[in-house]
Tab-separated table of C-alpha atoms in Angstrom:
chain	number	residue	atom	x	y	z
A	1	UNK	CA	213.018	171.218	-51.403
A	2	UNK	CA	212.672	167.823	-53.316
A	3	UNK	CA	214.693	164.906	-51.573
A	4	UNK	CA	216.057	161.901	-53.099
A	5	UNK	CA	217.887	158.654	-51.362
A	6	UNK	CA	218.725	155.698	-52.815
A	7	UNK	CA	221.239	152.976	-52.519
A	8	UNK	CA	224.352	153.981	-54.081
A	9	UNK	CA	224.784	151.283	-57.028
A	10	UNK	CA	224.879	152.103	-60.825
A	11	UNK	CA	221.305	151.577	-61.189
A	12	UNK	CA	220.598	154.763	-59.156
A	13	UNK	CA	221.822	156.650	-61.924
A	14	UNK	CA	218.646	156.386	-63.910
A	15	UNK	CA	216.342	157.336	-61.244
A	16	UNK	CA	218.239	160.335	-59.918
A	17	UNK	CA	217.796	161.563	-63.832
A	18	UNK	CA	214.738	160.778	-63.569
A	19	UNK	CA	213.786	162.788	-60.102
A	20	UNK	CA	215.966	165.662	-61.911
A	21	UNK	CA	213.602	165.797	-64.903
A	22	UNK	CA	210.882	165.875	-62.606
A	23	UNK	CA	211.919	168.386	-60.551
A	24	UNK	CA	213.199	170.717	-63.219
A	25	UNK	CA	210.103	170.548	-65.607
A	26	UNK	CA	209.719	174.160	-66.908
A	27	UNK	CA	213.211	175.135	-66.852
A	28	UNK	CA	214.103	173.984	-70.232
A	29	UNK	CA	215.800	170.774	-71.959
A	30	UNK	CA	219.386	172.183	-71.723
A	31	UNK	CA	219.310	173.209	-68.378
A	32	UNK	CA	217.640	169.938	-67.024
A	33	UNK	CA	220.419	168.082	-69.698
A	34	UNK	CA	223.334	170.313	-67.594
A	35	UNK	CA	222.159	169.407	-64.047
A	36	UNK	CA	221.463	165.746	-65.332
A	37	UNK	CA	224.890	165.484	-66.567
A	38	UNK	CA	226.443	166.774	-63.502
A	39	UNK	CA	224.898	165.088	-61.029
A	40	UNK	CA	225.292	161.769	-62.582
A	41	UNK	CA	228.704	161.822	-62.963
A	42	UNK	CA	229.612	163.138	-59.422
A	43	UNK	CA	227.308	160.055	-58.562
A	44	UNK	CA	228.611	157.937	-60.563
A	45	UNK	CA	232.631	158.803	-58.912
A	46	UNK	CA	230.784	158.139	-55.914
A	47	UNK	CA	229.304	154.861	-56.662
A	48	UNK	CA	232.555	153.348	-58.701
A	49	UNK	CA	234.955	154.372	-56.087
A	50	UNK	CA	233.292	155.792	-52.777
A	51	UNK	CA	232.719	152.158	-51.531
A	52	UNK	CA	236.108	150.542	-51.858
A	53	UNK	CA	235.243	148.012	-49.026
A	54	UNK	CA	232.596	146.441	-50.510
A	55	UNK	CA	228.557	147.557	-48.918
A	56	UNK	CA	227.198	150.456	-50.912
A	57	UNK	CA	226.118	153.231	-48.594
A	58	UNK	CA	223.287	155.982	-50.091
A	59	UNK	CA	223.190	158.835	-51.828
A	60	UNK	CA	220.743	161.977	-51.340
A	61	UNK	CA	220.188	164.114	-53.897
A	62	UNK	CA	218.401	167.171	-52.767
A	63	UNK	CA	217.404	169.865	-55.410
A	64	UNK	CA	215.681	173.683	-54.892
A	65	UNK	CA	214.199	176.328	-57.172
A	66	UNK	CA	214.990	179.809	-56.259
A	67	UNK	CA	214.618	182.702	-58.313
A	68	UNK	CA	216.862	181.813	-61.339
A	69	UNK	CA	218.968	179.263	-59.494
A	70	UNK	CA	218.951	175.728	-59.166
A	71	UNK	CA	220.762	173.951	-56.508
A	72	UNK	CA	221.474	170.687	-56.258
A	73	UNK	CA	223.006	168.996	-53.171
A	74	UNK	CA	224.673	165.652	-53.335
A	75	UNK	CA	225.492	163.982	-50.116
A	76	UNK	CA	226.808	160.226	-49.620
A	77	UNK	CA	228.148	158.647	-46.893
A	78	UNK	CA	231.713	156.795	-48.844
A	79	UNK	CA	235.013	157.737	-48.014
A	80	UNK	CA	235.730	161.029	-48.293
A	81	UNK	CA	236.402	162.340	-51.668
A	82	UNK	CA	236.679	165.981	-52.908
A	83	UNK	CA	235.972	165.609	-56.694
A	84	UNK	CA	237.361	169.526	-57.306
A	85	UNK	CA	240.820	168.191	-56.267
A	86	UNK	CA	240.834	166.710	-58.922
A	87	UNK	CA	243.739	168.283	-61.612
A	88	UNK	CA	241.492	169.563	-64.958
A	89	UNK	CA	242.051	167.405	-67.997
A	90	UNK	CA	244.697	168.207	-70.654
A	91	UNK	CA	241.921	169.500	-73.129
A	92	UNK	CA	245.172	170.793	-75.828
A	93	UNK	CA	246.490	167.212	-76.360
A	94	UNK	CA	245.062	165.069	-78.738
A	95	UNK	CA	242.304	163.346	-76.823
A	96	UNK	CA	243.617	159.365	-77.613
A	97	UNK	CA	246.489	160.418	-75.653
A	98	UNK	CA	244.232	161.860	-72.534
A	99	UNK	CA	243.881	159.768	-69.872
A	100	UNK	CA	239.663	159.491	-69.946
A	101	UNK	CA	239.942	159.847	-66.018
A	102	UNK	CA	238.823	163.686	-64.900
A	103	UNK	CA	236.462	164.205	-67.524
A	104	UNK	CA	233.704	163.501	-65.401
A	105	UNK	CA	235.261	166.703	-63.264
A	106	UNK	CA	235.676	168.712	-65.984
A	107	UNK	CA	231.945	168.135	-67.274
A	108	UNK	CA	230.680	169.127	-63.127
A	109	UNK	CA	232.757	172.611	-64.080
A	110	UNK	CA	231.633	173.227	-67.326
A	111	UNK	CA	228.148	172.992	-66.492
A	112	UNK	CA	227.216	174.242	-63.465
A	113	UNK	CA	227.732	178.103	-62.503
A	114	UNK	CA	229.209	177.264	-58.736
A	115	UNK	CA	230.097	173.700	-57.333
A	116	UNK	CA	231.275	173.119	-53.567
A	117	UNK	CA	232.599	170.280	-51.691
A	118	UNK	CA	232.847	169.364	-47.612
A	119	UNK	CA	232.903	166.656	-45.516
A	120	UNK	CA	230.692	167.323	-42.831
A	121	UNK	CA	229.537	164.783	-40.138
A	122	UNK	CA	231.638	162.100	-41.946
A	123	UNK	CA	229.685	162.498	-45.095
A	124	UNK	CA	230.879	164.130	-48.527
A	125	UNK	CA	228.534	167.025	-49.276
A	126	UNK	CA	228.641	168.336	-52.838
A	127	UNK	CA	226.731	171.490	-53.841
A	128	UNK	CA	226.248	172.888	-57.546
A	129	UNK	CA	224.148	175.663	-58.409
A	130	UNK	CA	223.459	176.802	-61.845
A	131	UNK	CA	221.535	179.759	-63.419
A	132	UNK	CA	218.526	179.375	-65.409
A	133	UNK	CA	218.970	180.775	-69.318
A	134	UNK	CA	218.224	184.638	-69.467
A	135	UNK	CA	219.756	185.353	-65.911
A	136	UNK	CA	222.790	187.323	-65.468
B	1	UNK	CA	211.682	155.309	-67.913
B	2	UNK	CA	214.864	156.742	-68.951
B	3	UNK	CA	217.351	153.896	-67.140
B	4	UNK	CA	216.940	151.433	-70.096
B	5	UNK	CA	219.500	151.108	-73.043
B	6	UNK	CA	218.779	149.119	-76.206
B	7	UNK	CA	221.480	148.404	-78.138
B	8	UNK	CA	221.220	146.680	-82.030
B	9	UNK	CA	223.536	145.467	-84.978
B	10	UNK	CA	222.954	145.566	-88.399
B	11	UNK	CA	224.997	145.249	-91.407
B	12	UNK	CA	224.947	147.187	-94.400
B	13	UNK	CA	227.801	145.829	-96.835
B	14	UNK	CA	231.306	145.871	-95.527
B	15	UNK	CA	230.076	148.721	-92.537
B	16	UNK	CA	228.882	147.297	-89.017
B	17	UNK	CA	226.177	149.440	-87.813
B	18	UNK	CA	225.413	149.374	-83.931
B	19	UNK	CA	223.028	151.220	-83.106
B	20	UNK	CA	222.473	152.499	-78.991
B	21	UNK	CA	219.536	154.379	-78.202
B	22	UNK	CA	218.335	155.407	-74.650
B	23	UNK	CA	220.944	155.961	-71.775
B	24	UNK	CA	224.665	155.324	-71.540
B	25	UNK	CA	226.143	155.980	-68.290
B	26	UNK	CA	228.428	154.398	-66.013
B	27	UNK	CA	225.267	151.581	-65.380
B	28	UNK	CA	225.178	151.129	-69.397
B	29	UNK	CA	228.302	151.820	-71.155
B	30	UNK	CA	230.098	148.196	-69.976
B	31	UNK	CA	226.774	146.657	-71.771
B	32	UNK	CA	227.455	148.739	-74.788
B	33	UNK	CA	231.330	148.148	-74.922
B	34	UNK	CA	230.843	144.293	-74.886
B	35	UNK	CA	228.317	144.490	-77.831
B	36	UNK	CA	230.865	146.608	-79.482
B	37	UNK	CA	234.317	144.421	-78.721
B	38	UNK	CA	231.746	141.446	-80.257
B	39	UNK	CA	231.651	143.159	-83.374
B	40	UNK	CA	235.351	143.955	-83.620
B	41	UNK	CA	235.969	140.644	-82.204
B	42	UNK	CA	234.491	139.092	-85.299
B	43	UNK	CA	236.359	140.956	-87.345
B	44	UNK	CA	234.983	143.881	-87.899
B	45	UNK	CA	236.739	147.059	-88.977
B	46	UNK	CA	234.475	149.530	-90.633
B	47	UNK	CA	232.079	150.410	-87.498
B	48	UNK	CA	229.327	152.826	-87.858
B	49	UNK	CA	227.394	153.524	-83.967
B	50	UNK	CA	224.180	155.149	-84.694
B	51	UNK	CA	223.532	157.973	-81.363
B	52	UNK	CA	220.884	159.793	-82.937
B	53	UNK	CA	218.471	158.056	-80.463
B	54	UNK	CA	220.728	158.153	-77.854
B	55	UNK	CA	219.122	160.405	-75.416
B	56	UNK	CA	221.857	160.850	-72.777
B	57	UNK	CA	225.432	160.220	-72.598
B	58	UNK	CA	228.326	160.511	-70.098
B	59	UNK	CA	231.896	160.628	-69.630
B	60	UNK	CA	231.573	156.472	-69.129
B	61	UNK	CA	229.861	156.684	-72.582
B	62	UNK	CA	232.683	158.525	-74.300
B	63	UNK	CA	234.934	156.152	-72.566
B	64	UNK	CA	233.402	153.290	-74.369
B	65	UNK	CA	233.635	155.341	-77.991
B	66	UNK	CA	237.263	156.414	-77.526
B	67	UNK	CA	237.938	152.625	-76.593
B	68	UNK	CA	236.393	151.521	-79.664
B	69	UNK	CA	238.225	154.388	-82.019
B	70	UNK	CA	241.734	153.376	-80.289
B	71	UNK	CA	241.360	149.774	-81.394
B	72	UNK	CA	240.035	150.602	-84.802
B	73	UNK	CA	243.065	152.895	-85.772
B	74	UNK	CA	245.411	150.308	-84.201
B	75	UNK	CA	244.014	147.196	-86.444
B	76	UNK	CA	243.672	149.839	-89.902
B	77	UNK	CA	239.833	150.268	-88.995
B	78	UNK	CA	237.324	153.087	-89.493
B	79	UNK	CA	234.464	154.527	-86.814
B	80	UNK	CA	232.006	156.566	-87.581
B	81	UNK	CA	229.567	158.020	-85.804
B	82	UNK	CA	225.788	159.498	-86.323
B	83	UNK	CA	224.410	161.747	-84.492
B	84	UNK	CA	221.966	164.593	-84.416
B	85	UNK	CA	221.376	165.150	-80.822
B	86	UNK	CA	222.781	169.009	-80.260
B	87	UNK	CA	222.921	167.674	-75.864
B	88	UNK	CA	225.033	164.822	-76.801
B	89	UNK	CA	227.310	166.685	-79.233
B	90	UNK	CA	228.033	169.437	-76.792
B	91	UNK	CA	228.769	166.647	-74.699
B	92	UNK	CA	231.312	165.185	-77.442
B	93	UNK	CA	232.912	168.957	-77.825
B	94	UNK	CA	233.349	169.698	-74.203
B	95	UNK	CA	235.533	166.930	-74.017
B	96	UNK	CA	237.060	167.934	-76.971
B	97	UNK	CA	235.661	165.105	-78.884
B	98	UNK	CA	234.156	166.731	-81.961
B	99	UNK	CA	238.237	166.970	-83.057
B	100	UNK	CA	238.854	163.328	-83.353
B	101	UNK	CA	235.884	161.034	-84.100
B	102	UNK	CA	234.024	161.510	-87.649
B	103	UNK	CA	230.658	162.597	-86.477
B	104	UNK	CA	227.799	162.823	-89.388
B	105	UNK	CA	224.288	163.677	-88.867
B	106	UNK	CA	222.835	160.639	-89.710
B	107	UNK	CA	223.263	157.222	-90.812
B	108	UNK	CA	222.996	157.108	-94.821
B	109	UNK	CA	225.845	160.431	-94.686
B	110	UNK	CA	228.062	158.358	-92.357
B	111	UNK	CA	227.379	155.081	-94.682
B	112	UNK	CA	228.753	157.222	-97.427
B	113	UNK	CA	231.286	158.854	-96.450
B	114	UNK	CA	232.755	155.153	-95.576
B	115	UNK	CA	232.506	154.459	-99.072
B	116	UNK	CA	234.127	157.627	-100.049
B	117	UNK	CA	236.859	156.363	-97.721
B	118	UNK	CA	238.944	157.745	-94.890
């Protein structure tokens, strides 16, 4: 398993991508695009709002390889936050009337084949797993 | 490394062309909005934003976009946007994007298709 832990401000994004594309070499552009996309923006909830008192905390992305399944695991220490409460986006309205809030959310489902949230030892643990293409 | 955004204007006749290439996330996209709100600031209304070197985007990205279309339509404006990345559009049509922004494939088709009007 491949470990990750920065400082949770915005300019973590770019090197958890980075650590992603690393780590997920070989398992093609769209997949690596998928888990990219997914773990930035349940980062990037985390970063905007997971601090509301002011000092940043960190953020550890962990990611395996097993099989035909990647696994990522997100876990930050900000106030506890389960993103999958959140209500899905109104995707049959027109989208200037949407409310841009959620679509973060709704990218984390589209994406990934399994995500899981718990707070455990007064962190927020987030878990997504996705398939790799040609799996059932 | 991939955290870097550039982010350039041009003009070709009446259009404003901004062009973003690189990465805009949540860490980017306030960068990109204020180069965009410059543009409209000054007056302009026909706004062309050049993605096809974009290489990532995010739902802070789009936020910045469907900003920029909101105040367009409001003021009698046009946006247009190019792009030929299939990641980003997929990104653009699982938020149901692909329905209300005028996406072309690249910049000269977006440039005409402003002078063939709305």
């Amino acid at each position: 398993m491949a470990e990750l832990t920065l400082r949770a401000d915005l300019g973590a994004l770019a090197a958890i991508a980075d650590f992603l594309a690393g780590e997920l070499a070989g398992c093609g552009d769209d997949l690596v695009f998928a888990v990219q996309l997914a773990v930035d923006e349940a980062c990037s909830n985390t970063i905007l709002y997971g601090y509301p008192g002011g000092e940043a905390g960190t953020i550890t992305v962990a990611c395996t390889i097993d099989g035909d399944t990647v696994t990522v695991t997100i876990t930050d220490d900000g106030v506890a936050f389960d993103p999958l409460t959140a209500p899905p986006p109104r995707l049959d309205i027109p989208a200037e009337e949407r409310p841009i809030g959620g679509l973060g959310v709704h990218f984390i489902r589209t994406v990934m084949d399994s995500v899981a949230y718990a707070r455990t030892g007064g962190k927020n643990v987030l878990t997504m797993e996705k398939r790799r293409a040609g799996s059932p | 490394m991939s955290g870097h955004v550039e982010i350039t204007e041009k003009r070709a006749g009446a259009v404003d062309i901004i062009t973003v290439r690189g990465r805009l996330d949540a860490g980017s996209s306030e960068k990109a909005e204020e180069r965009i709100n410059r543009v409209l600031d000054a007056g302009g209304t026909n706004l062309l934003i050049n993605l096809c070197d974009l290489d990532y985007i995010s739902s802070s990205g789009l936020r910045v976009l469907l900003a920029a279309l909101k105040r367009l339509k409001r003021d009698g404006g046009a946006l247009r946007i190019a792009c030929n990345n299939p990641q980003i559009l997929e990104v653009f049509t699982m938020a149901g994007f692909h329905r209300i922004f005028s996406l072309s494939s690249d910049e000269a088709t977006a440039l005409a298709e402003f002078a063939a009007g709305p």
